[in-house]
PDB file of C-alpha atoms and ligand atoms in Angstrom:
ATOM      1  CA  MET A   1      -3.091   3.166  12.515  1.00 77.00           C
ATOM      2  CA  PRO A   2      -6.673   2.452  13.648  1.00 85.00           C
ATOM      3  CA  ILE A   3      -8.344   4.873  16.099  1.00 92.00           C
ATOM      4  CA  LEU A   4     -10.058   3.461  19.179  1.00 92.00           C
ATOM      5  CA  ASN A   5     -13.255   5.290  20.118  1.00 92.00           C
ATOM      6  CA  CYS A   6     -15.219   3.945  23.103  1.00 92.00           C
ATOM      7  CA  SER A   7     -16.792   4.911  26.441  1.00 94.00           C
ATOM      8  CA  ILE A   8     -14.914   4.000  29.624  1.00 94.00           C
ATOM      9  CA  PRO A   9     -15.706   4.478  33.348  1.00 94.00           C
ATOM     10  CA  ARG A  10     -14.653   7.848  34.838  1.00 95.00           C
ATOM     11  CA  SER A  11     -12.323   6.083  37.308  1.00 95.00           C
ATOM     12  CA  LEU A  12     -10.340   4.529  34.455  1.00 95.00           C
ATOM     13  CA  GLU A  13     -10.121   7.877  32.674  1.00 95.00           C
ATOM     14  CA  THR A  14      -8.696   9.440  35.862  1.00 96.00           C
ATOM     15  CA  ALA A  15      -6.220   6.588  36.284  1.00 95.00           C
ATOM     16  CA  LEU A  16      -5.128   6.916  32.633  1.00 94.00           C
ATOM     17  CA  ALA A  17      -4.622  10.676  33.006  1.00 95.00           C
ATOM     18  CA  ASN A  18      -2.513  10.082  36.141  1.00 95.00           C
ATOM     19  CA  GLN A  19      -0.439   7.520  34.270  1.00 94.00           C
ATOM     20  CA  VAL A  20       0.171   9.959  31.384  1.00 94.00           C
ATOM     21  CA  ARG A  21       1.335  12.618  33.875  1.00 94.00           C
ATOM     22  CA  SER A  22       3.576  10.349  35.918  1.00 93.00           C
ATOM     23  CA  THR A  23       5.256   8.417  33.067  1.00 89.00           C
ATOM     24  CA  GLY A  24       5.416  11.060  30.334  1.00 89.00           C
ATOM     25  CA  GLN A  25       4.062   8.464  27.877  1.00 88.00           C
ATOM     26  CA  THR A  26       1.235   9.345  25.501  1.00 90.00           C
ATOM     27  CA  LEU A  27      -2.301   8.064  26.027  1.00 93.00           C
ATOM     28  CA  ALA A  28      -1.937   5.932  22.869  1.00 90.00           C
ATOM     29  CA  GLN A  29       1.261   4.312  24.215  1.00 86.00           C
ATOM     30  CA  ILE A  30      -0.328   3.476  27.577  1.00 90.00           C
ATOM     31  CA  VAL A  31      -3.558   2.101  26.070  1.00 92.00           C
ATOM     32  CA  SER A  32      -1.607   0.041  23.493  1.00 88.00           C
ATOM     33  CA  SER A  33       0.825  -1.481  25.987  1.00 84.00           C
ATOM     34  CA  THR A  34      -1.951  -2.210  28.526  1.00 91.00           C
ATOM     35  CA  LEU A  35      -4.141  -3.882  25.899  1.00 90.00           C
ATOM     36  CA  ALA A  36      -1.169  -5.847  24.532  1.00 85.00           C
ATOM     37  CA  HIS A  37      -0.417  -7.111  28.035  1.00 84.00           C
ATOM     38  CA  CYS A  38      -4.035  -8.060  28.880  1.00 90.00           C
ATOM     39  CA  LEU A  39      -4.777  -9.627  25.510  1.00 88.00           C
ATOM     40  CA  ASN A  40      -1.415 -11.410  25.345  1.00 82.00           C
ATOM     41  CA  VAL A  41      -0.468  -9.821  22.019  1.00 80.00           C
ATOM     42  CA  PRO A  42       3.252  -9.151  21.503  1.00 76.00           C
ATOM     43  CA  LEU A  43       3.880  -5.446  20.874  1.00 81.00           C
ATOM     44  CA  HIS A  44       7.263  -4.091  19.763  1.00 88.00           C
ATOM     45  CA  THR A  45       8.621  -7.461  20.876  1.00 90.00           C
ATOM     46  CA  LEU A  46      11.571  -9.251  19.351  1.00 93.00           C
ATOM     47  CA  PHE A  47      11.465 -12.991  19.888  1.00 92.00           C
ATOM     48  CA  GLN A  48      14.846 -14.641  19.501  1.00 91.00           C
ATOM     49  CA  VAL A  49      15.674 -18.328  19.300  1.00 88.00           C
ATOM     50  CA  SER A  50      19.073 -19.369  20.658  1.00 84.00           C
ATOM     51  CA  THR A  51      22.150 -17.141  20.359  1.00 83.00           C
ATOM     52  CA  SER A  52      24.548 -16.096  17.620  1.00 80.00           C
ATOM     53  CA  GLY A  53      27.341 -17.432  19.873  1.00 78.00           C
ATOM     54  CA  ALA A  54      25.809 -20.905  19.541  1.00 80.00           C
ATOM     55  CA  LEU A  55      26.034 -20.603  15.720  1.00 76.00           C
ATOM     56  CA  VAL A  56      29.678 -19.545  15.972  1.00 75.00           C
ATOM     57  CA  LYS A  57      30.315 -22.706  17.983  1.00 77.00           C
ATOM     58  CA  GLY A  58      28.574 -24.848  15.372  1.00 76.00           C
ATOM     59  CA  VAL A  59      25.415 -25.571  17.383  1.00 78.00           C
ATOM     60  CA  TYR A  60      23.156 -25.904  14.332  1.00 75.00           C
ATOM     61  CA  GLU A  61      20.590 -28.328  15.686  1.00 78.00           C
ATOM     62  CA  GLY A  62      17.077 -26.940  15.178  1.00 73.00           C
ATOM     63  CA  ALA A  63      15.722 -25.415  18.401  1.00 79.00           C
ATOM     64  CA  VAL A  64      12.275 -24.367  17.202  1.00 86.00           C
ATOM     65  CA  SER A  65      10.011 -25.159  14.248  1.00 90.00           C
ATOM     66  CA  ALA A  66       8.889 -22.729  11.560  1.00 93.00           C
ATOM     67  CA  GLY A  67       5.324 -23.248  12.783  1.00 93.00           C
ATOM     68  CA  VAL A  68       6.225 -22.073  16.295  1.00 90.00           C
ATOM     69  CA  LEU A  69       8.201 -19.100  14.927  1.00 91.00           C
ATOM     70  CA  LYS A  70       5.096 -17.940  13.042  1.00 93.00           C
ATOM     71  CA  ARG A  71       3.209 -17.783  16.332  1.00 90.00           C
ATOM     72  CA  HIS A  72       5.745 -15.187  17.530  1.00 90.00           C
ATOM     73  CA  GLY A  73       5.558 -12.900  14.516  1.00 93.00           C
ATOM     74  CA  ASN A  74       5.297 -12.377  10.784  1.00 95.00           C
ATOM     75  CA  PHE A  75       8.637 -10.684  10.061  1.00 97.00           C
ATOM     76  CA  GLY A  76      12.217 -11.662  10.745  1.00 97.00           C
ATOM     77  CA  LEU A  77      15.307 -13.614   9.798  1.00 95.00           C
ATOM     78  CA  GLY A  78      17.414 -16.566  10.791  1.00 93.00           C
ATOM     79  CA  THR A  79      18.828 -19.819   9.528  1.00 90.00           C
ATOM     80  CA  PHE A  80      17.816 -23.475   9.263  1.00 90.00           C
ATOM     81  CA  GLU A  81      19.015 -26.717  10.821  1.00 88.00           C
ATOM     82  CA  ASP A  82      22.631 -27.506   9.804  1.00 86.00           C
ATOM     83  CA  LEU A  83      22.919 -23.890   8.556  1.00 85.00           C
ATOM     84  CA  ASP A  84      20.981 -24.990   5.449  1.00 90.00           C
ATOM     85  CA  GLY A  85      20.266 -21.607   3.840  1.00 93.00           C
ATOM     86  CA  GLU A  86      19.101 -18.164   4.929  1.00 95.00           C
ATOM     87  CA  MET A  87      15.689 -17.596   6.496  1.00 96.00           C
ATOM     88  CA  ALA A  88      13.527 -14.564   5.670  1.00 97.00           C
ATOM     89  CA  ILE A  89      10.135 -14.234   7.356  1.00 97.00           C
ATOM     90  CA  LEU A  90       7.883 -11.871   5.463  1.00 97.00           C
ATOM     91  CA  GLU A  91       4.115 -11.314   5.722  1.00 97.00           C
ATOM     92  CA  GLY A  92       3.771 -14.491   7.787  1.00 95.00           C
ATOM     93  CA  HIS A  93       5.577 -16.733   5.292  1.00 97.00           C
ATOM     94  CA  ILE A  94       8.944 -18.330   6.029  1.00 97.00           C
ATOM     95  CA  TYR A  95      11.295 -18.538   3.045  1.00 97.00           C
ATOM     96  CA  GLN A  96      14.495 -20.533   2.722  1.00 97.00           C
ATOM     97  CA  ALA A  97      17.159 -19.156   0.351  1.00 96.00           C
ATOM     98  CA  LYS A  98      19.356 -22.186  -0.297  1.00 95.00           C
ATOM     99  CA  GLY A  99      23.006 -22.577  -1.179  1.00 92.00           C
ATOM    100  CA  ASP A 100      22.084 -23.745  -4.700  1.00 92.00           C
ATOM    101  CA  GLY A 101      20.489 -20.340  -5.386  1.00 89.00           C
ATOM    102  CA  THR A 102      16.859 -21.448  -5.145  1.00 94.00           C
ATOM    103  CA  VAL A 103      14.240 -20.099  -2.727  1.00 97.00           C
ATOM    104  CA  VAL A 104      11.461 -22.257  -1.286  1.00 97.00           C
ATOM    105  CA  GLU A 105       8.726 -21.623   1.259  1.00 97.00           C
ATOM    106  CA  ALA A 106       9.691 -23.628   4.343  1.00 96.00           C
ATOM    107  CA  PRO A 107       7.111 -26.059   5.754  1.00 95.00           C
ATOM    108  CA  ASP A 108       5.936 -25.534   9.357  1.00 94.00           C
ATOM    109  CA  SER A 109       7.992 -28.588  10.314  1.00 93.00           C
ATOM    110  CA  ALA A 110      11.291 -26.954   9.190  1.00 93.00           C
ATOM    111  CA  SER A 111      13.618 -26.458  12.120  1.00 90.00           C
ATOM    112  CA  ALA A 112      15.619 -23.331  13.045  1.00 90.00           C
ATOM    113  CA  PRO A 113      18.711 -23.205  15.304  1.00 87.00           C
ATOM    114  CA  PHE A 114      18.684 -19.368  15.286  1.00 89.00           C
ATOM    115  CA  ALA A 115      16.026 -16.796  14.385  1.00 93.00           C
ATOM    116  CA  VAL A 116      14.676 -13.377  15.333  1.00 94.00           C
ATOM    117  CA  VAL A 117      11.015 -12.598  14.655  1.00 95.00           C
ATOM    118  CA  THR A 118       8.556  -9.811  15.414  1.00 96.00           C
ATOM    119  CA  GLN A 119       4.922  -8.962  14.700  1.00 93.00           C
ATOM    120  CA  PHE A 120       5.728  -6.089  12.329  1.00 95.00           C
ATOM    121  CA  GLU A 121       3.891  -2.865  13.260  1.00 92.00           C
ATOM    122  CA  PRO A 122       5.876   0.037  11.779  1.00 93.00           C
ATOM    123  CA  ASP A 123       6.065   3.252  13.835  1.00 89.00           C
ATOM    124  CA  GLU A 124       7.411   5.274  10.956  1.00 93.00           C
ATOM    125  CA  ILE A 125       7.629   5.216   7.164  1.00 95.00           C
ATOM    126  CA  GLY A 126      10.108   6.933   4.883  1.00 96.00           C
ATOM    127  CA  ALA A 127      12.032   6.807   1.627  1.00 95.00           C
ATOM    128  CA  PHE A 128      15.620   6.473   0.411  1.00 94.00           C
ATOM    129  CA  GLU A 129      16.372   8.295  -2.850  1.00 88.00           C
ATOM    130  CA  HIS A 130      19.461   6.451  -3.980  1.00 93.00           C
ATOM    131  CA  VAL A 131      21.662   3.879  -2.349  1.00 95.00           C
ATOM    132  CA  GLU A 132      25.027   3.171  -3.982  1.00 96.00           C
ATOM    133  CA  ASP A 133      26.155   0.437  -1.618  1.00 97.00           C
ATOM    134  CA  ILE A 134      25.431  -1.198   1.721  1.00 96.00           C
ATOM    135  CA  GLY A 135      27.316   1.582   3.535  1.00 96.00           C
ATOM    136  CA  GLN A 136      24.876   4.183   2.166  1.00 96.00           C
ATOM    137  CA  LEU A 137      21.964   1.881   2.946  1.00 97.00           C
ATOM    138  CA  THR A 138      22.927   1.565   6.604  1.00 97.00           C
ATOM    139  CA  SER A 139      23.769   5.271   7.006  1.00 95.00           C
ATOM    140  CA  GLN A 140      20.305   6.163   5.645  1.00 96.00           C
ATOM    141  CA  CYS A 141      18.770   3.630   8.051  1.00 97.00           C
ATOM    142  CA  ASP A 142      20.710   5.351  10.868  1.00 97.00           C
ATOM    143  CA  THR A 143      18.733   8.566  10.320  1.00 95.00           C
ATOM    144  CA  TYR A 144      15.545   6.696  11.295  1.00 95.00           C
ATOM    145  CA  ARG A 145      16.919   5.364  14.595  1.00 96.00           C
ATOM    146  CA  GLN A 146      16.629   7.600  17.654  1.00 92.00           C
ATOM    147  CA  SER A 147      18.860   5.397  19.777  1.00 95.00           C
ATOM    148  CA  ASN A 148      21.760   2.947  19.594  1.00 96.00           C
ATOM    149  CA  ASN A 149      20.344   1.112  22.582  1.00 95.00           C
ATOM    150  CA  LEU A 150      17.118  -0.442  21.276  1.00 95.00           C
ATOM    151  CA  PHE A 151      16.444  -3.042  18.598  1.00 96.00           C
ATOM    152  CA  TYR A 152      14.801  -1.945  15.321  1.00 97.00           C
ATOM    153  CA  ALA A 153      13.059  -3.791  12.492  1.00 97.00           C
ATOM    154  CA  PHE A 154      13.467  -2.344   8.977  1.00 98.00           C
ATOM    155  CA  ARG A 155      11.360  -3.371   6.008  1.00 98.00           C
ATOM    156  CA  ILE A 156      12.777  -1.868   2.798  1.00 98.00           C
ATOM    157  CA  ASP A 157      10.956  -2.371  -0.519  1.00 98.00           C
ATOM    158  CA  GLY A 158      11.725  -1.294  -4.054  1.00 97.00           C
ATOM    159  CA  HIS A 159      13.709  -1.808  -7.229  1.00 97.00           C
ATOM    160  CA  PHE A 160      17.298  -2.924  -6.830  1.00 97.00           C
ATOM    161  CA  GLU A 161      19.816  -2.373  -9.638  1.00 97.00           C
ATOM    162  CA  ARG A 162      22.144  -4.866  -7.984  1.00 97.00           C
ATOM    163  CA  VAL A 163      21.899  -7.210  -5.026  1.00 97.00           C
ATOM    164  CA  HIS A 164      24.824  -9.290  -3.746  1.00 97.00           C
ATOM    165  CA  THR A 165      23.837 -12.074  -1.359  1.00 96.00           C
ATOM    166  CA  ARG A 166      25.162 -15.261   0.121  1.00 94.00           C
ATOM    167  CA  ALA A 167      23.272 -18.375   1.093  1.00 93.00           C
ATOM    168  CA  MET A 168      24.903 -21.027   3.235  1.00 90.00           C
ATOM    169  CA  ARG A 169      25.019 -24.680   2.244  1.00 88.00           C
ATOM    170  CA  ALA A 170      24.182 -27.265   4.917  1.00 85.00           C
ATOM    171  CA  THR A 171      27.311 -27.921   6.972  1.00 84.00           C
ATOM    172  CA  THR A 172      28.605 -29.083  10.305  1.00 81.00           C
ATOM    173  CA  ALA A 173      31.732 -26.848  10.255  1.00 80.00           C
ATOM    174  CA  PRO A 174      31.964 -23.893  12.692  1.00 77.00           C
ATOM    175  CA  LEU A 175      30.446 -20.665  11.321  1.00 77.00           C
ATOM    176  CA  ALA A 176      33.644 -18.805  10.361  1.00 77.00           C
ATOM    177  CA  GLN A 177      34.961 -21.873   8.501  1.00 78.00           C
ATOM    178  CA  ALA A 178      31.584 -22.468   6.807  1.00 78.00           C
ATOM    179  CA  ALA A 179      31.310 -18.795   5.805  1.00 77.00           C
ATOM    180  CA  ALA A 180      34.743 -18.844   4.125  1.00 78.00           C
ATOM    181  CA  SER A 181      33.385 -20.976   1.270  1.00 79.00           C
ATOM    182  CA  GLN A 182      29.822 -19.674   1.151  1.00 85.00           C
ATOM    183  CA  PRO A 183      27.989 -19.571  -2.198  1.00 92.00           C
ATOM    184  CA  GLU A 184      27.453 -15.924  -3.273  1.00 94.00           C
ATOM    185  CA  PHE A 185      24.969 -14.538  -5.791  1.00 95.00           C
ATOM    186  CA  GLU A 186      24.516 -11.323  -7.817  1.00 96.00           C
ATOM    187  CA  PHE A 187      21.068 -10.282  -9.002  1.00 97.00           C
ATOM    188  CA  HIS A 188      20.428  -7.365 -11.364  1.00 97.00           C
ATOM    189  CA  ASN A 189      17.324  -5.196 -11.856  1.00 97.00           C
ATOM    190  CA  VAL A 190      15.117  -7.022  -9.421  1.00 97.00           C
ATOM    191  CA  ASP A 191      12.147  -5.843  -7.329  1.00 97.00           C
ATOM    192  CA  GLY A 192      12.217  -7.050  -3.776  1.00 97.00           C
ATOM    193  CA  THR A 193      12.324  -6.551  -0.041  1.00 98.00           C
ATOM    194  CA  LEU A 194      15.055  -6.298   2.551  1.00 98.00           C
ATOM    195  CA  VAL A 195      14.059  -7.789   5.890  1.00 98.00           C
ATOM    196  CA  GLY A 196      16.331  -6.130   8.432  1.00 97.00           C
ATOM    197  CA  ILE A 197      17.028  -6.110  12.137  1.00 96.00           C
ATOM    198  CA  TRP A 198      19.310  -3.624  13.908  1.00 96.00           C
ATOM    199  CA  SER A 199      20.766  -4.818  17.199  1.00 94.00           C
ATOM    200  CA  PRO A 200      22.721  -2.724  19.730  1.00 94.00           C
ATOM    201  CA  GLN A 201      26.416  -3.302  20.350  1.00 91.00           C
ATOM    202  CA  PHE A 202      25.642  -4.651  23.822  1.00 89.00           C
ATOM    203  CA  ALA A 203      23.766  -7.510  22.134  1.00 87.00           C
ATOM    204  CA  SER A 204      26.989  -8.812  20.548  1.00 83.00           C
ATOM    205  CA  ALA A 205      27.187 -11.675  23.045  1.00 80.00           C
ATOM    206  CA  PHE A 206      23.946 -13.214  21.759  1.00 83.00           C
ATOM    207  CA  ASN A 207      22.970 -11.509  18.478  1.00 85.00           C
ATOM    208  CA  VAL A 208      24.572  -9.939  15.405  1.00 83.00           C
ATOM    209  CA  PRO A 209      25.313  -6.324  16.437  1.00 88.00           C
ATOM    210  CA  GLY A 210      24.436  -3.588  13.922  1.00 93.00           C
ATOM    211  CA  TYR A 211      22.408  -4.210  10.766  1.00 96.00           C
ATOM    212  CA  HIS A 212      21.503  -7.667   9.504  1.00 95.00           C
ATOM    213  CA  PHE A 213      19.493  -7.856   6.267  1.00 97.00           C
ATOM    214  CA  HIS A 214      18.084 -10.759   4.280  1.00 97.00           C
ATOM    215  CA  PHE A 215      16.860 -10.096   0.732  1.00 98.00           C
ATOM    216  CA  LEU A 216      13.800 -11.618  -0.911  1.00 98.00           C
ATOM    217  CA  SER A 217      12.717 -10.858  -4.483  1.00 97.00           C
ATOM    218  CA  LEU A 218       9.107  -9.845  -5.150  1.00 97.00           C
ATOM    219  CA  ASP A 219       8.508 -13.089  -7.087  1.00 97.00           C
ATOM    220  CA  ARG A 220      10.082 -15.007  -4.152  1.00 97.00           C
ATOM    221  CA  SER A 221      12.585 -16.755  -6.450  1.00 97.00           C
ATOM    222  CA  LYS A 222      15.799 -15.041  -5.266  1.00 97.00           C
ATOM    223  CA  GLY A 223      17.181 -14.211  -1.860  1.00 97.00           C
ATOM    224  CA  GLY A 224      19.863 -14.591   0.770  1.00 96.00           C
ATOM    225  CA  HIS A 225      21.894 -12.786   3.407  1.00 95.00           C
ATOM    226  CA  LEU A 226      22.638  -9.289   2.063  1.00 97.00           C
ATOM    227  CA  LEU A 227      26.300  -8.479   1.437  1.00 95.00           C
ATOM    228  CA  ASP A 228      25.859  -5.400  -0.786  1.00 97.00           C
ATOM    229  CA  CYS A 229      23.315  -3.624  -3.023  1.00 97.00           C
ATOM    230  CA  THR A 230      22.647  -0.636  -5.289  1.00 98.00           C
ATOM    231  CA  ALA A 231      19.129   0.774  -5.526  1.00 97.00           C
ATOM    232  CA  GLY A 232      16.990   3.838  -6.077  1.00 88.00           C
ATOM    233  CA  ASN A 233      13.708   5.064  -4.584  1.00 88.00           C
ATOM    234  CA  LEU A 234      13.304   2.585  -1.775  1.00 96.00           C
ATOM    235  CA  HIS A 235      10.300   2.624   0.543  1.00 97.00           C
ATOM    236  CA  VAL A 236      11.248   2.045   4.172  1.00 97.00           C
ATOM    237  CA  GLN A 237       9.163   1.101   7.235  1.00 97.00           C
ATOM    238  CA  ILE A 238      10.668   1.088  10.718  1.00 97.00           C
ATOM    239  CA  GLU A 239       9.575  -0.400  14.008  1.00 96.00           C
ATOM    240  CA  LYS A 240      11.270   0.266  17.326  1.00 95.00           C
ATOM    241  CA  LEU A 241      11.589  -2.925  19.423  1.00 95.00           C
ATOM    242  CA  SER A 242      11.941  -2.414  23.155  1.00 91.00           C
ATOM    243  CA  ASP A 243      10.910  -5.841  24.428  1.00 89.00           C
ATOM    244  CA  LEU A 244      13.296  -8.759  23.890  1.00 91.00           C
ATOM    245  CA  HIS A 245      12.542 -12.420  24.556  1.00 89.00           C
ATOM    246  CA  ILE A 246      15.196 -15.091  24.099  1.00 88.00           C
ATOM    247  CA  SER A 247      14.286 -18.754  23.993  1.00 85.00           C
ATOM    248  CA  LEU A 248      17.302 -20.938  24.769  1.00 85.00           C
ATOM    249  CA  PRO A 249      17.530 -24.490  23.391  1.00 82.00           C
ATOM    250  CA  GLU A 250      17.687 -27.355  25.835  1.00 81.00           C
ATOM    251  CA  SER A 251      19.364 -29.770  23.436  1.00 83.00           C
ATOM    252  CA  GLU A 252      22.362 -31.656  24.754  1.00 85.00           C
ATOM    253  CA  GLU A 253      24.501 -29.956  22.080  1.00 83.00           C
ATOM    254  CA  PHE A 254      23.578 -26.517  23.442  1.00 84.00           C
ATOM    255  CA  LEU A 255      23.736 -27.460  27.116  1.00 85.00           C
ATOM    256  CA  LYS A 256      27.260 -28.889  26.786  1.00 86.00           C
ATOM    257  CA  ALA A 257      28.795 -26.267  24.445  1.00 84.00           C
ATOM    258  CA  ASP A 258      31.490 -23.926  25.799  1.00 84.00           C
ATOM    259  CA  PHE A 259      30.376 -20.310  25.176  1.00 81.00           C
ATOM    260  CA  SER A 260      33.037 -18.672  27.342  1.00 81.00           C
ATOM    261  CA  GLN A 261      34.762 -17.024  24.343  1.00 78.00           C
ATOM    262  CA  ASP A 262      33.525 -13.736  22.829  1.00 76.00           C
ATOM    263  CA  PRO A 263      31.866 -14.699  19.493  1.00 74.00           C
ATOM    264  CA  SER A 264      32.035 -11.205  17.926  1.00 74.00           C
ATOM    265  CA  THR A 265      35.223 -11.609  15.819  1.00 74.00           C
ATOM    266  CA  ALA A 266      34.049 -14.857  14.215  1.00 73.00           C
ATOM    267  CA  LEU A 267      30.574 -13.342  13.667  1.00 71.00           C
ATOM    268  CA  ALA A 268      31.913 -10.181  12.035  1.00 73.00           C
ATOM    269  CA  TYR A 269      33.991 -12.366   9.687  1.00 72.00           C
ATOM    270  CA  ALA A 270      31.008 -14.578   8.829  1.00 71.00           C
ATOM    271  CA  GLU A 271      28.775 -11.593   7.991  1.00 71.00           C
ATOM    272  CA  GLN A 272      31.006  -9.995   5.320  1.00 68.00           C
ATOM    273  CA  VAL A 273      32.005 -10.528   1.682  1.00 64.00           C
ATOM    274  CA  HIS A 274      34.661 -13.177   1.080  1.00 59.00           C
ATOM    275  CA  LYS A 275      35.271 -12.780  -2.650  1.00 49.00           C
TER     276      LYS A 275
HETATM  277 ZN1   ZN B 301      22.035 -13.464   7.744  1.00 78.37          ZN
END
């Protein structure tokens, strides 16, 4: 991380020292959050569009464009209008892994009914030696999380012996029904990146609780929602996200939908392997 070195008035130095003492935060944390606030730069912020409950109910109308999403960050995941494929946002580019197995870069005009995006600034880096399956992947990710009660972004890069993904086809059916016949793909010996978000259990009413990964190959030709993988020597970068913003659609479809039921059972079903 860059080091800031500058002269400041004595009064500000005194105020900063008082703030360190009274909050227990480090000087770097206070300076970073104050600058982020004044300069209007999102820091450790997760920007979410709509809710996972809306997807469960089949509210797939695009709420925000890819161009607007990019203004809120360079890293994240989501889906496209009519559930047309899996979205991975990586290094400021938005990719669409489609149900026919292809991956394209989405134009700024592409519309998303659900997405989570952050300006990726890792707090920590690490490595995984070997990952046999998604269970081992998530348990190794667990060792990098200090809490179950914050959101985390995980960027995981390396060589994958096997990657099992799914990519939705455009549909109007409710999520659980659509997921039952989702196209699934197996890739072997491929370099790539997992774009991951961990959400706390309490977020289950509006997000996917636990880990949610989308895969993107290094050559950007393969991808999708991760169902399983085997890999060795993965490089991992983690960012803690303690600031959550949710933008709710104001479409008639969203405004009139009935979200009184708990979406978690249908979501859990939609997120797993069906073959
Ligand atoms: Zn997904």
